[in-house]
Amino acid sequence: ELNLGDYKLVKKTQDSGKEYELKSWSKNDIISGNSYFYWVNSNYLEKIQEFQSQNIKVFTTTGTISSTNGIGLKLKSNNELVDSYNWF
């Protein structure tokens, strides 16, 4: 199991290099081993319902990303980048 309470999801803009927090979790947000979670913009209700019907854990926010954004998972304690996609 992984307790997501120690992590935050951030995006980084290519133009300015600024980072913006998309999602921060509480100590009660846990993912089981060998499983996945999805972060979905809350406007995509149909996709959220599809994942939930498959018992996939879904976290939502109103945040958005674009092709010129990187996305990263960081530790809250020291801001260390744990994993990323399109990070520049």
PDB file of C-alpha atoms in Angstrom:
ATOM      1  CA  GLU A   1       0.000   0.000   0.000  1.00  0.00           C
ATOM      2  CA  LEU A   2       1.034   3.577  -0.640  1.00  0.00           C
ATOM      3  CA  ASN A   3      -0.245   6.404   1.507  1.00  0.00           C
ATOM      4  CA  LEU A   4      -0.621   9.405  -0.786  1.00  0.00           C
ATOM      5  CA  GLY A   5      -0.721  11.832   2.142  1.00  0.00           C
ATOM      6  CA  ASP A   6       2.996  12.508   1.668  1.00  0.00           C
ATOM      7  CA  TYR A   7       2.638  13.497  -1.994  1.00  0.00           C
ATOM      8  CA  LYS A   8       1.340  16.230  -4.256  1.00  0.00           C
ATOM      9  CA  LEU A   9       0.694  16.363  -7.986  1.00  0.00           C
ATOM     10  CA  VAL A  10       2.081  19.441  -9.735  1.00  0.00           C
ATOM     11  CA  LYS A  11       2.240  20.837 -13.238  1.00  0.00           C
ATOM     12  CA  LYS A  12       5.082  22.886 -14.646  1.00  0.00           C
ATOM     13  CA  THR A  13       4.623  25.316 -17.525  1.00  0.00           C
ATOM     14  CA  GLN A  14       7.145  25.206 -20.324  1.00  0.00           C
ATOM     15  CA  ASP A  15       7.116  28.964 -20.983  1.00  0.00           C
ATOM     16  CA  SER A  16       7.756  30.219 -17.452  1.00  0.00           C
ATOM     17  CA  GLY A  17       8.951  27.106 -15.637  1.00  0.00           C
ATOM     18  CA  LYS A  18       6.500  27.895 -12.831  1.00  0.00           C
ATOM     19  CA  GLU A  19       4.923  25.054 -10.893  1.00  0.00           C
ATOM     20  CA  TYR A  20       1.296  24.834  -9.826  1.00  0.00           C
ATOM     21  CA  GLU A  21      -0.162  22.314  -7.422  1.00  0.00           C
ATOM     22  CA  LEU A  22      -2.944  20.254  -8.984  1.00  0.00           C
ATOM     23  CA  LYS A  23      -3.732  17.840  -6.167  1.00  0.00           C
ATOM     24  CA  SER A  24      -2.637  17.194  -2.609  1.00  0.00           C
ATOM     25  CA  TRP A  25      -3.832  14.145  -0.716  1.00  0.00           C
ATOM     26  CA  SER A  26      -4.689  13.410   2.898  1.00  0.00           C
ATOM     27  CA  LYS A  27      -3.363  10.565   5.062  1.00  0.00           C
ATOM     28  CA  ASN A  28      -6.622   8.714   4.358  1.00  0.00           C
ATOM     29  CA  ASP A  29      -5.892   8.453   0.617  1.00  0.00           C
ATOM     30  CA  ILE A  30      -4.282   5.056   0.129  1.00  0.00           C
ATOM     31  CA  ILE A  31      -3.665   2.988  -2.993  1.00  0.00           C
ATOM     32  CA  SER A  32      -3.268  -0.772  -2.798  1.00  0.00           C
ATOM     33  CA  GLY A  33      -0.157  -2.449  -4.124  1.00  0.00           C
ATOM     34  CA  ASN A  34      -0.190  -3.344  -7.843  1.00  0.00           C
ATOM     35  CA  SER A  35      -3.017  -0.918  -8.524  1.00  0.00           C
ATOM     36  CA  TYR A  36      -3.489   2.447 -10.160  1.00  0.00           C
ATOM     37  CA  PHE A  37      -5.169   5.731  -9.527  1.00  0.00           C
ATOM     38  CA  TYR A  38      -6.276   8.317 -12.017  1.00  0.00           C
ATOM     39  CA  TRP A  39      -6.378  12.073 -11.699  1.00  0.00           C
ATOM     40  CA  VAL A  40      -9.214  13.415 -13.850  1.00  0.00           C
ATOM     41  CA  ASN A  41     -10.525  16.917 -14.391  1.00  0.00           C
ATOM     42  CA  SER A  42     -13.879  17.029 -12.603  1.00  0.00           C
ATOM     43  CA  ASN A  43     -15.612  18.239 -15.801  1.00  0.00           C
ATOM     44  CA  TYR A  44     -15.176  14.772 -17.352  1.00  0.00           C
ATOM     45  CA  LEU A  45     -18.023  13.127 -15.461  1.00  0.00           C
ATOM     46  CA  GLU A  46     -18.502  10.324 -17.998  1.00  0.00           C
ATOM     47  CA  LYS A  47     -14.848   9.232 -17.719  1.00  0.00           C
ATOM     48  CA  ILE A  48     -14.965   9.446 -13.913  1.00  0.00           C
ATOM     49  CA  GLN A  49     -18.057   7.222 -13.831  1.00  0.00           C
ATOM     50  CA  GLU A  50     -16.420   4.768 -16.239  1.00  0.00           C
ATOM     51  CA  PHE A  51     -13.368   4.388 -13.975  1.00  0.00           C
ATOM     52  CA  GLN A  52     -15.497   4.126 -10.850  1.00  0.00           C
ATOM     53  CA  SER A  53     -17.624   1.381 -12.431  1.00  0.00           C
ATOM     54  CA  GLN A  54     -14.365  -0.574 -12.869  1.00  0.00           C
ATOM     55  CA  ASN A  55     -13.430  -0.003  -9.197  1.00  0.00           C
ATOM     56  CA  ILE A  56     -10.510   2.233 -10.202  1.00  0.00           C
ATOM     57  CA  LYS A  57      -9.609   4.896  -7.655  1.00  0.00           C
ATOM     58  CA  VAL A  58     -10.200   8.355  -9.135  1.00  0.00           C
ATOM     59  CA  PHE A  59      -9.119  11.736  -7.759  1.00  0.00           C
ATOM     60  CA  THR A  60     -10.556  14.877  -9.297  1.00  0.00           C
ATOM     61  CA  THR A  61      -9.783  18.584  -9.409  1.00  0.00           C
ATOM     62  CA  THR A  62     -10.652  21.405 -11.749  1.00  0.00           C
ATOM     63  CA  GLY A  63      -7.005  21.741 -12.796  1.00  0.00           C
ATOM     64  CA  THR A  64      -5.965  21.302 -16.400  1.00  0.00           C
ATOM     65  CA  ILE A  65      -2.804  20.415 -18.289  1.00  0.00           C
ATOM     66  CA  SER A  66      -1.767  21.032 -21.880  1.00  0.00           C
ATOM     67  CA  SER A  67       0.883  19.699 -24.243  1.00  0.00           C
ATOM     68  CA  THR A  68       3.271  22.420 -23.033  1.00  0.00           C
ATOM     69  CA  ASN A  69       2.941  21.380 -19.365  1.00  0.00           C
ATOM     70  CA  GLY A  70       4.941  18.819 -17.510  1.00  0.00           C
ATOM     71  CA  ILE A  71       3.347  16.862 -14.685  1.00  0.00           C
ATOM     72  CA  GLY A  72       5.147  15.564 -11.630  1.00  0.00           C
ATOM     73  CA  LEU A  73       4.620  13.727  -8.378  1.00  0.00           C
ATOM     74  CA  LYS A  74       6.508  15.382  -5.535  1.00  0.00           C
ATOM     75  CA  LEU A  75       7.076  14.727  -1.866  1.00  0.00           C
ATOM     76  CA  LYS A  76       5.418  17.367   0.285  1.00  0.00           C
ATOM     77  CA  SER A  77       8.177  17.331   2.906  1.00  0.00           C
ATOM     78  CA  ASN A  78      11.097  18.420   0.725  1.00  0.00           C
ATOM     79  CA  ASN A  79       9.543  19.093  -2.706  1.00  0.00           C
ATOM     80  CA  GLU A  80      11.608  16.245  -4.212  1.00  0.00           C
ATOM     81  CA  LEU A  81      10.442  15.087  -7.642  1.00  0.00           C
ATOM     82  CA  VAL A  82       9.532  11.383  -7.396  1.00  0.00           C
ATOM     83  CA  ASP A  83       8.215  10.789 -10.917  1.00  0.00           C
ATOM     84  CA  SER A  84       7.259  12.921 -13.890  1.00  0.00           C
ATOM     85  CA  TYR A  85       6.108  13.111 -17.481  1.00  0.00           C
ATOM     86  CA  ASN A  86       7.193  15.791 -19.962  1.00  0.00           C
ATOM     87  CA  TRP A  87       9.198  17.519 -17.188  1.00  0.00           C
ATOM     88  CA  PHE A  88      11.590  20.145 -18.548  1.00  0.00           C
TER      89      PHE A  88
END
